[in-house]
Each structure stands twice: as structure tokens, then as C-alpha cells.
């Protein structure tokens, strides 16, 4: 059966820019890269958690499926105010933290290709807490 979310995959027209954002600005370690026979890089796996990754491949973004319903991915953080401060210091535009309806703290960022990313910190009152 399903045991967790393995990865989210994005396509980007500028892999170097995406690596700069996910690795240098967000601080996600590169787990491994996909290389062609000539040594050129066409994809990168970033480690998000123990067994969770973000995968980014070079390609054209106009090939999305019609009526695609993707909204955002959510990254759990341990200290939202500190994370927001660090990301802002690294040049990432971050929304003001706010308490969501689910009683979890959240802030929002957008990657260079326009993909929305929620930064999420659980509280003792978070609706998710009984399920963790």
C-alpha cells in the first residue's frame, strides 16, 4: 500500500536557474543528477526529507496536460520565522507567516517557473497533529 509521498516533479525551461533556487536559495541538498551520455545534465533530484524528494527536469513547460489541477506543494519546516528570515536573506520573496484555518503556520514562496510552494509548520492545535 501507499506509505508516503516519494517526490514531486517539475519541468523547467532553465535547469540552471531551478538548481540555483532549490539548492542554493532553499538549501535542499542535491541527491543525484540525471546525465546524458555526453555528460550534460537534464535532471536533478533534491532531498527534502528522509525519503522525500523534489525532481526537476529540463524541458518545455507548454506541454502541460489540459485542465491540470496542480495547485502547490507543501514543505514542512521546523521553525517558520527562522526559515522565512533565512530565505529572505538568500533573496527569496516570502509572504508574511500566517496561521491557517487548519491551525498550522504557513508562508508562501514561488519558484522561478511560477510553481507555488507552501512552507508549513505544525502546532499542537494543527488539525494534522492527531494523524502524525
Short mmCIF file of N, CA, C and O in Angstrom, two decimals, residues 6-121:
data_model
loop_
_atom_site.label_atom_id
_atom_site.label_comp_id
_atom_site.label_asym_id
_atom_site.label_seq_id
_atom_site.Cartn_x
_atom_site.Cartn_y
_atom_site.Cartn_z
N UNK A 6 6.67 10.20 -2.38
CA UNK A 6 8.06 9.98 -2.76
C UNK A 6 8.70 11.25 -3.33
O UNK A 6 9.78 11.63 -2.91
N UNK A 7 8.02 11.88 -4.30
CA UNK A 7 8.57 13.10 -4.88
C UNK A 7 7.51 13.87 -5.64
O UNK A 7 6.47 13.33 -6.00
N UNK A 8 7.79 15.14 -5.84
CA UNK A 8 7.03 15.99 -6.75
C UNK A 8 7.97 16.29 -7.90
O UNK A 8 9.17 16.49 -7.69
N UNK A 9 7.45 16.32 -9.12
CA UNK A 9 8.28 16.54 -10.30
C UNK A 9 7.86 17.81 -11.02
O UNK A 9 6.67 18.04 -11.23
N UNK A 10 8.85 18.61 -11.40
CA UNK A 10 8.62 19.83 -12.15
C UNK A 10 9.44 19.80 -13.44
O UNK A 10 10.53 19.23 -13.47
N UNK A 11 8.91 20.44 -14.46
CA UNK A 11 9.63 20.64 -15.71
C UNK A 11 9.99 22.12 -15.76
O UNK A 11 9.18 22.97 -15.43
N UNK A 12 11.22 22.42 -16.17
CA UNK A 12 11.67 23.81 -16.24
C UNK A 12 12.39 24.07 -17.55
O UNK A 12 13.13 23.21 -18.02
N UNK A 13 12.20 25.24 -18.13
CA UNK A 13 12.96 25.58 -19.33
C UNK A 13 14.39 25.99 -19.01
O UNK A 13 15.22 26.11 -19.91
N UNK A 14 14.72 26.19 -17.72
CA UNK A 14 16.05 26.65 -17.32
C UNK A 14 16.50 25.88 -16.09
O UNK A 14 16.27 26.29 -14.96
N UNK A 15 17.15 24.73 -16.32
CA UNK A 15 17.55 23.86 -15.22
C UNK A 15 18.56 24.53 -14.30
O UNK A 15 18.50 24.37 -13.07
N UNK A 16 19.47 25.31 -14.84
CA UNK A 16 20.46 26.00 -14.00
C UNK A 16 19.77 26.95 -13.02
O UNK A 16 20.12 27.00 -11.84
N UNK A 17 18.79 27.69 -13.50
CA UNK A 17 18.03 28.60 -12.64
C UNK A 17 17.28 27.82 -11.56
O UNK A 17 17.25 28.22 -10.40
N UNK A 18 16.70 26.69 -11.92
CA UNK A 18 15.97 25.86 -10.95
C UNK A 18 16.92 25.31 -9.88
O UNK A 18 16.59 25.30 -8.69
N UNK A 19 18.10 24.86 -10.29
CA UNK A 19 19.08 24.35 -9.33
C UNK A 19 19.50 25.47 -8.38
O UNK A 19 19.61 25.26 -7.17
N UNK A 20 19.70 26.66 -8.91
CA UNK A 20 20.07 27.80 -8.06
C UNK A 20 18.99 28.02 -7.00
O UNK A 20 19.29 28.22 -5.82
N UNK A 21 17.72 27.97 -7.40
CA UNK A 21 16.63 28.21 -6.46
C UNK A 21 16.53 27.08 -5.43
O UNK A 21 16.58 27.33 -4.23
N UNK A 22 16.37 25.85 -5.87
CA UNK A 22 16.12 24.74 -4.94
C UNK A 22 17.34 24.39 -4.09
O UNK A 22 17.21 24.06 -2.91
N UNK A 23 18.53 24.47 -4.67
CA UNK A 23 19.74 24.09 -3.93
C UNK A 23 20.35 25.28 -3.18
O UNK A 23 20.54 25.22 -1.96
N UNK A 24 20.64 26.35 -3.90
CA UNK A 24 21.34 27.47 -3.27
C UNK A 24 20.42 28.33 -2.40
O UNK A 24 20.81 28.73 -1.31
N UNK A 25 19.22 28.64 -2.87
CA UNK A 25 18.35 29.52 -2.09
C UNK A 25 17.54 28.75 -1.04
O UNK A 25 17.47 29.18 0.10
N UNK A 26 16.92 27.63 -1.42
CA UNK A 26 16.16 26.87 -0.42
C UNK A 26 17.05 26.00 0.43
O UNK A 26 16.66 25.59 1.52
N UNK A 27 18.24 25.68 -0.05
CA UNK A 27 19.18 24.89 0.73
C UNK A 27 18.94 23.39 0.67
O UNK A 27 19.45 22.65 1.52
N UNK A 28 18.20 22.91 -0.32
CA UNK A 28 17.95 21.47 -0.44
C UNK A 28 19.19 20.80 -1.03
O UNK A 28 19.70 21.23 -2.07
N UNK A 29 19.67 19.73 -0.40
CA UNK A 29 20.84 19.04 -0.96
C UNK A 29 20.49 18.31 -2.25
O UNK A 29 19.39 17.79 -2.41
N UNK A 30 21.44 18.28 -3.17
CA UNK A 30 21.28 17.51 -4.40
C UNK A 30 21.54 16.04 -4.04
O UNK A 30 22.60 15.70 -3.53
N UNK A 31 20.53 15.20 -4.30
CA UNK A 31 20.68 13.77 -4.03
C UNK A 31 21.44 13.09 -5.18
O UNK A 31 22.35 12.31 -4.96
N UNK A 32 21.02 13.39 -6.41
CA UNK A 32 21.71 12.88 -7.59
C UNK A 32 21.23 13.64 -8.81
O UNK A 32 20.26 14.39 -8.75
N UNK A 33 21.95 13.44 -9.92
CA UNK A 33 21.62 14.12 -11.17
C UNK A 33 21.40 13.09 -12.28
O UNK A 33 21.97 11.99 -12.22
N UNK A 34 20.62 13.46 -13.27
CA UNK A 34 20.44 12.66 -14.47
C UNK A 34 21.33 13.26 -15.55
O UNK A 34 21.25 14.46 -15.83
N UNK A 35 22.20 12.42 -16.12
CA UNK A 35 23.15 12.88 -17.12
C UNK A 35 22.98 12.11 -18.42
O UNK A 35 22.76 10.89 -18.40
N UNK A 36 23.10 12.81 -19.54
CA UNK A 36 23.10 12.17 -20.86
C UNK A 36 24.46 11.52 -21.10
O UNK A 36 25.41 11.75 -20.35
N UNK A 37 24.55 10.74 -22.15
CA UNK A 37 25.82 10.08 -22.49
C UNK A 37 26.96 11.07 -22.68
O UNK A 37 28.11 10.76 -22.40
N UNK A 38 26.63 12.30 -23.14
CA UNK A 38 27.67 13.30 -23.36
C UNK A 38 28.04 14.05 -22.07
O UNK A 38 28.85 14.97 -22.08
N UNK A 39 27.42 13.67 -20.95
CA UNK A 39 27.72 14.30 -19.66
C UNK A 39 26.85 15.49 -19.32
O UNK A 39 26.95 16.02 -18.21
N UNK A 40 25.99 15.92 -20.23
CA UNK A 40 25.14 17.08 -19.94
C UNK A 40 24.01 16.68 -18.98
O UNK A 40 23.45 15.58 -19.08
N UNK A 41 23.73 17.57 -18.08
CA UNK A 41 22.71 17.33 -17.06
C UNK A 41 21.33 17.66 -17.61
O UNK A 41 21.12 18.70 -18.20
N UNK A 42 20.35 16.75 -17.39
CA UNK A 42 18.98 17.04 -17.82
C UNK A 42 17.97 16.90 -16.70
O UNK A 42 16.78 17.15 -16.88
N UNK A 43 18.43 16.53 -15.50
CA UNK A 43 17.52 16.43 -14.37
C UNK A 43 18.28 16.37 -13.06
O UNK A 43 19.45 15.99 -13.02
N UNK A 44 17.60 16.80 -11.99
CA UNK A 44 18.22 16.82 -10.67
C UNK A 44 17.20 16.39 -9.63
O UNK A 44 16.03 16.79 -9.70
N UNK A 45 17.61 15.57 -8.69
CA UNK A 45 16.80 15.17 -7.53
C UNK A 45 17.31 15.93 -6.32
O UNK A 45 18.50 15.87 -6.01
N UNK A 46 16.41 16.61 -5.62
CA UNK A 46 16.75 17.34 -4.40
C UNK A 46 16.13 16.61 -3.21
O UNK A 46 14.95 16.27 -3.23
N UNK A 47 16.91 16.41 -2.17
CA UNK A 47 16.42 15.73 -0.97
C UNK A 47 15.66 16.73 -0.10
O UNK A 47 16.18 17.78 0.25
N UNK A 48 14.41 16.40 0.22
CA UNK A 48 13.57 17.27 1.04
C UNK A 48 13.48 16.74 2.46
O UNK A 48 13.52 17.50 3.42
N UNK A 49 13.33 15.47 2.61
CA UNK A 49 13.20 14.83 3.92
C UNK A 49 13.84 13.46 3.87
O UNK A 49 14.56 13.13 2.92
N UNK A 50 13.55 12.67 4.86
CA UNK A 50 14.18 11.36 4.97
C UNK A 50 14.04 10.53 3.68
O UNK A 50 14.99 9.94 3.22
N UNK A 51 12.84 10.48 3.13
CA UNK A 51 12.59 9.68 1.93
C UNK A 51 11.75 10.47 0.92
O UNK A 51 11.00 9.89 0.15
N UNK A 52 11.87 11.79 0.93
CA UNK A 52 11.05 12.64 0.07
C UNK A 52 11.97 13.54 -0.76
O UNK A 52 12.95 14.07 -0.24
N UNK A 53 11.59 13.73 -2.03
CA UNK A 53 12.43 14.46 -2.96
C UNK A 53 11.60 15.41 -3.82
O UNK A 53 10.39 15.22 -3.98
N UNK A 54 12.27 16.40 -4.39
CA UNK A 54 11.72 17.20 -5.48
C UNK A 54 12.61 16.89 -6.68
O UNK A 54 13.83 16.92 -6.60
N UNK A 55 11.96 16.58 -7.79
CA UNK A 55 12.64 16.20 -9.01
C UNK A 55 12.38 17.29 -10.04
O UNK A 55 11.24 17.72 -10.20
N UNK A 56 13.44 17.76 -10.70
CA UNK A 56 13.30 18.81 -11.70
C UNK A 56 14.01 18.36 -12.98
O UNK A 56 15.17 17.96 -12.94
N UNK A 57 13.26 18.44 -14.10
CA UNK A 57 13.81 18.06 -15.39
C UNK A 57 13.77 19.25 -16.34
O UNK A 57 12.83 20.04 -16.31
N UNK A 58 14.78 19.34 -17.20
CA UNK A 58 14.79 20.35 -18.25
C UNK A 58 13.76 19.96 -19.30
O UNK A 58 13.63 18.79 -19.65
N UNK A 59 13.00 20.93 -19.77
CA UNK A 59 12.02 20.66 -20.81
C UNK A 59 11.14 21.88 -21.04
O UNK A 59 11.28 22.91 -20.38
N UNK A 60 10.23 21.74 -21.97
CA UNK A 60 9.31 22.83 -22.30
C UNK A 60 8.08 22.77 -21.40
O UNK A 60 7.47 21.72 -21.26
N UNK A 61 7.74 23.88 -20.81
CA UNK A 61 6.62 23.93 -19.86
C UNK A 61 5.28 24.08 -20.55
O UNK A 61 4.25 24.02 -19.89
N UNK A 62 5.25 24.26 -21.87
CA UNK A 62 3.97 24.40 -22.55
C UNK A 62 3.35 23.05 -22.89
O UNK A 62 2.32 22.97 -23.54
N UNK A 63 3.95 21.97 -22.41
CA UNK A 63 3.45 20.63 -22.69
C UNK A 63 2.54 20.10 -21.58
O UNK A 63 2.31 18.91 -21.47
N UNK A 64 2.03 20.97 -20.74
CA UNK A 64 1.16 20.54 -19.63
C UNK A 64 -0.14 19.97 -20.16
O UNK A 64 -0.65 20.37 -21.19
N UNK A 65 -0.69 19.06 -19.37
CA UNK A 65 -1.97 18.46 -19.73
C UNK A 65 -3.09 19.50 -19.62
O UNK A 65 -3.03 20.38 -18.76
N UNK A 66 -4.06 19.40 -20.50
CA UNK A 66 -5.23 20.28 -20.41
C UNK A 66 -5.93 20.07 -19.07
O UNK A 66 -6.04 18.94 -18.59
N UNK A 67 -6.40 21.15 -18.50
CA UNK A 67 -7.16 21.13 -17.25
C UNK A 67 -6.38 20.51 -16.08
O UNK A 67 -6.95 19.91 -15.20
N UNK A 68 -5.07 20.66 -16.09
CA UNK A 68 -4.25 20.17 -14.99
C UNK A 68 -4.67 20.89 -13.71
O UNK A 68 -4.85 22.11 -13.72
N UNK A 69 -4.82 20.18 -12.63
CA UNK A 69 -5.35 20.76 -11.40
C UNK A 69 -4.29 21.00 -10.32
O UNK A 69 -4.63 21.29 -9.18
N UNK A 70 -3.02 20.90 -10.65
CA UNK A 70 -1.97 21.14 -9.67
C UNK A 70 -2.13 22.52 -9.06
O UNK A 70 -2.36 23.50 -9.75
N UNK A 71 -2.00 22.62 -7.75
CA UNK A 71 -2.10 23.91 -7.07
C UNK A 71 -0.76 24.29 -6.44
O UNK A 71 -0.24 25.36 -6.71
N UNK A 72 -0.21 23.42 -5.60
CA UNK A 72 1.05 23.73 -4.93
C UNK A 72 1.60 22.47 -4.27
O UNK A 72 0.91 21.48 -4.15
N UNK A 73 2.87 22.56 -3.84
CA UNK A 73 3.41 21.56 -2.94
C UNK A 73 3.62 22.24 -1.60
O UNK A 73 3.67 23.48 -1.52
N UNK A 74 3.72 21.46 -0.57
CA UNK A 74 3.88 21.99 0.78
C UNK A 74 5.11 21.37 1.41
O UNK A 74 5.25 20.14 1.44
N UNK A 75 6.02 22.20 1.89
CA UNK A 75 7.23 21.74 2.57
C UNK A 75 7.11 22.01 4.05
O UNK A 75 6.86 23.15 4.47
N UNK A 76 7.27 20.98 4.86
CA UNK A 76 7.24 21.15 6.31
C UNK A 76 8.54 21.79 6.78
O UNK A 76 9.63 21.41 6.32
N UNK A 77 8.45 22.75 7.68
CA UNK A 77 9.63 23.39 8.26
C UNK A 77 9.55 23.27 9.78
O UNK A 77 8.48 23.14 10.35
N UNK A 78 10.71 23.33 10.43
CA UNK A 78 10.72 23.18 11.88
C UNK A 78 10.54 24.51 12.62
O UNK A 78 10.05 24.52 13.74
N UNK A 79 10.93 25.60 12.01
CA UNK A 79 10.83 26.92 12.65
C UNK A 79 10.49 27.92 11.55
O UNK A 79 11.38 28.38 10.83
N UNK A 80 9.22 28.24 11.41
CA UNK A 80 8.80 29.08 10.29
C UNK A 80 9.42 30.48 10.32
O UNK A 80 9.95 30.92 9.30
N UNK A 81 9.41 31.20 11.44
CA UNK A 81 10.03 32.53 11.42
C UNK A 81 11.51 32.50 11.00
O UNK A 81 11.95 33.34 10.22
N UNK A 82 12.26 31.53 11.51
CA UNK A 82 13.68 31.43 11.15
C UNK A 82 13.84 31.06 9.68
O UNK A 82 14.73 31.59 9.00
N UNK A 83 12.99 30.18 9.17
CA UNK A 83 13.06 29.79 7.77
C UNK A 83 12.77 30.98 6.87
O UNK A 83 13.46 31.22 5.89
N UNK A 84 11.73 31.73 7.21
CA UNK A 84 11.38 32.92 6.43
C UNK A 84 12.54 33.90 6.41
O UNK A 84 12.91 34.42 5.35
N UNK A 85 13.15 34.14 7.55
CA UNK A 85 14.28 35.07 7.63
C UNK A 85 15.45 34.59 6.77
O UNK A 85 16.05 35.36 6.02
N UNK A 86 15.78 33.31 6.88
CA UNK A 86 16.89 32.75 6.10
C UNK A 86 16.62 32.87 4.60
O UNK A 86 17.50 33.27 3.83
N UNK A 87 15.41 32.51 4.19
CA UNK A 87 15.10 32.57 2.76
C UNK A 87 15.12 34.00 2.25
O UNK A 87 15.62 34.27 1.15
N UNK A 88 14.61 34.93 3.03
CA UNK A 88 14.66 36.33 2.61
C UNK A 88 16.11 36.81 2.49
O UNK A 88 16.44 37.54 1.56
N UNK A 89 16.97 36.36 3.41
CA UNK A 89 18.39 36.71 3.33
C UNK A 89 19.03 36.16 2.06
O UNK A 89 20.00 36.72 1.56
N UNK A 90 18.49 35.06 1.56
CA UNK A 90 19.01 34.43 0.34
C UNK A 90 18.34 34.98 -0.92
O UNK A 90 18.55 34.48 -2.01
N UNK A 91 17.48 35.99 -0.76
CA UNK A 91 16.86 36.63 -1.90
C UNK A 91 15.54 36.04 -2.35
O UNK A 91 15.04 36.37 -3.42
N UNK A 92 14.95 35.15 -1.54
CA UNK A 92 13.66 34.55 -1.90
C UNK A 92 12.55 35.46 -1.37
O UNK A 92 12.57 35.88 -0.22
N UNK A 93 11.58 35.74 -2.23
CA UNK A 93 10.40 36.51 -1.81
C UNK A 93 9.47 35.57 -1.06
O UNK A 93 9.03 34.55 -1.61
N UNK A 94 9.18 35.90 0.20
CA UNK A 94 8.36 35.04 1.06
C UNK A 94 7.21 35.88 1.63
O UNK A 94 7.42 37.00 2.09
N UNK A 95 6.00 35.30 1.62
CA UNK A 95 4.86 36.00 2.20
C UNK A 95 5.02 36.09 3.72
O UNK A 95 5.83 35.37 4.31
N UNK A 96 4.23 36.95 4.33
CA UNK A 96 4.22 37.02 5.80
C UNK A 96 3.63 35.73 6.35
O UNK A 96 2.64 35.21 5.82
N UNK A 97 4.22 35.17 7.40
CA UNK A 97 3.64 33.98 8.02
C UNK A 97 2.25 34.28 8.57
O UNK A 97 1.99 35.38 9.05
N UNK A 98 1.37 33.28 8.43
CA UNK A 98 0.02 33.43 8.96
C UNK A 98 -0.46 32.09 9.48
O UNK A 98 0.01 31.04 9.03
N UNK A 99 -1.38 32.13 10.42
CA UNK A 99 -1.98 30.91 10.95
C UNK A 99 -3.12 30.52 10.02
O UNK A 99 -4.06 31.29 9.81
N UNK A 100 -3.03 29.33 9.45
CA UNK A 100 -4.05 28.85 8.52
C UNK A 100 -5.28 28.34 9.24
O UNK A 100 -5.28 28.13 10.45
N UNK A 101 -6.32 28.12 8.46
CA UNK A 101 -7.57 27.61 9.02
C UNK A 101 -7.37 26.28 9.72
O UNK A 101 -8.07 25.95 10.67
N UNK A 102 -6.38 25.50 9.27
CA UNK A 102 -6.09 24.21 9.89
C UNK A 102 -5.24 24.33 11.15
O UNK A 102 -4.77 23.34 11.70
N UNK A 103 -5.03 25.57 11.61
CA UNK A 103 -4.27 25.86 12.82
C UNK A 103 -2.78 25.54 12.70
O UNK A 103 -2.09 25.30 13.69
N UNK A 104 -2.27 25.54 11.48
CA UNK A 104 -0.85 25.38 11.21
C UNK A 104 -0.33 26.69 10.64
O UNK A 104 -1.06 27.41 9.95
N UNK A 105 0.94 27.00 10.94
CA UNK A 105 1.55 28.21 10.41
C UNK A 105 1.96 27.97 8.97
O UNK A 105 2.40 26.87 8.61
N UNK A 106 1.82 29.00 8.13
CA UNK A 106 2.18 28.88 6.73
C UNK A 106 2.75 30.18 6.20
O UNK A 106 2.44 31.26 6.71
N UNK A 107 3.60 30.04 5.21
CA UNK A 107 4.10 31.16 4.42
C UNK A 107 4.25 30.61 3.00
O UNK A 107 4.32 29.40 2.81
N UNK A 108 4.31 31.51 2.03
CA UNK A 108 4.29 31.08 0.64
C UNK A 108 5.46 31.65 -0.15
O UNK A 108 5.85 32.80 0.06
N UNK A 109 6.01 30.82 -1.03
CA UNK A 109 7.05 31.23 -1.97
C UNK A 109 6.65 30.71 -3.36
O UNK A 109 5.74 29.88 -3.48
N UNK A 110 7.35 31.18 -4.37
CA UNK A 110 7.13 30.72 -5.74
C UNK A 110 8.48 30.46 -6.36
O UNK A 110 9.41 31.26 -6.21
N UNK A 111 8.60 29.31 -7.03
CA UNK A 111 9.89 29.02 -7.68
C UNK A 111 10.01 29.85 -8.96
O UNK A 111 9.06 30.53 -9.36
N UNK A 112 11.18 29.83 -9.61
CA UNK A 112 11.38 30.68 -10.79
C UNK A 112 10.44 30.39 -11.96
O UNK A 112 10.28 31.21 -12.84
N UNK A 113 9.80 29.22 -11.95
CA UNK A 113 8.88 28.87 -13.03
C UNK A 113 7.42 29.11 -12.65
O UNK A 113 6.52 28.74 -13.39
N UNK A 114 7.19 29.72 -11.49
CA UNK A 114 5.83 30.06 -11.07
C UNK A 114 5.13 29.00 -10.25
O UNK A 114 3.94 29.14 -9.94
N UNK A 115 5.82 27.93 -9.87
CA UNK A 115 5.21 26.90 -9.03
C UNK A 115 5.10 27.38 -7.60
O UNK A 115 6.10 27.80 -7.01
N UNK A 116 3.91 27.32 -7.06
CA UNK A 116 3.69 27.78 -5.68
C UNK A 116 4.12 26.73 -4.68
O UNK A 116 3.89 25.54 -4.88
N UNK A 117 4.77 27.19 -3.61
CA UNK A 117 5.26 26.30 -2.56
C UNK A 117 4.83 26.87 -1.23
O UNK A 117 5.13 28.02 -0.90
N UNK A 118 4.12 26.05 -0.46
CA UNK A 118 3.72 26.44 0.90
C UNK A 118 4.78 25.95 1.87
O UNK A 118 5.24 24.82 1.79
N UNK A 119 5.18 26.81 2.78
CA UNK A 119 6.05 26.43 3.90
C UNK A 119 5.12 26.24 5.08
O UNK A 119 4.31 27.12 5.39
N UNK A 120 5.22 25.13 5.76
CA UNK A 120 4.20 24.70 6.71
C UNK A 120 4.84 24.27 8.03
O UNK A 120 5.76 23.46 8.03
N UNK A 121 4.35 24.81 9.14
CA UNK A 121 4.84 24.41 10.47
C UNK A 121 3.64 23.99 11.32
O UNK A 121 2.71 24.76 11.51
#
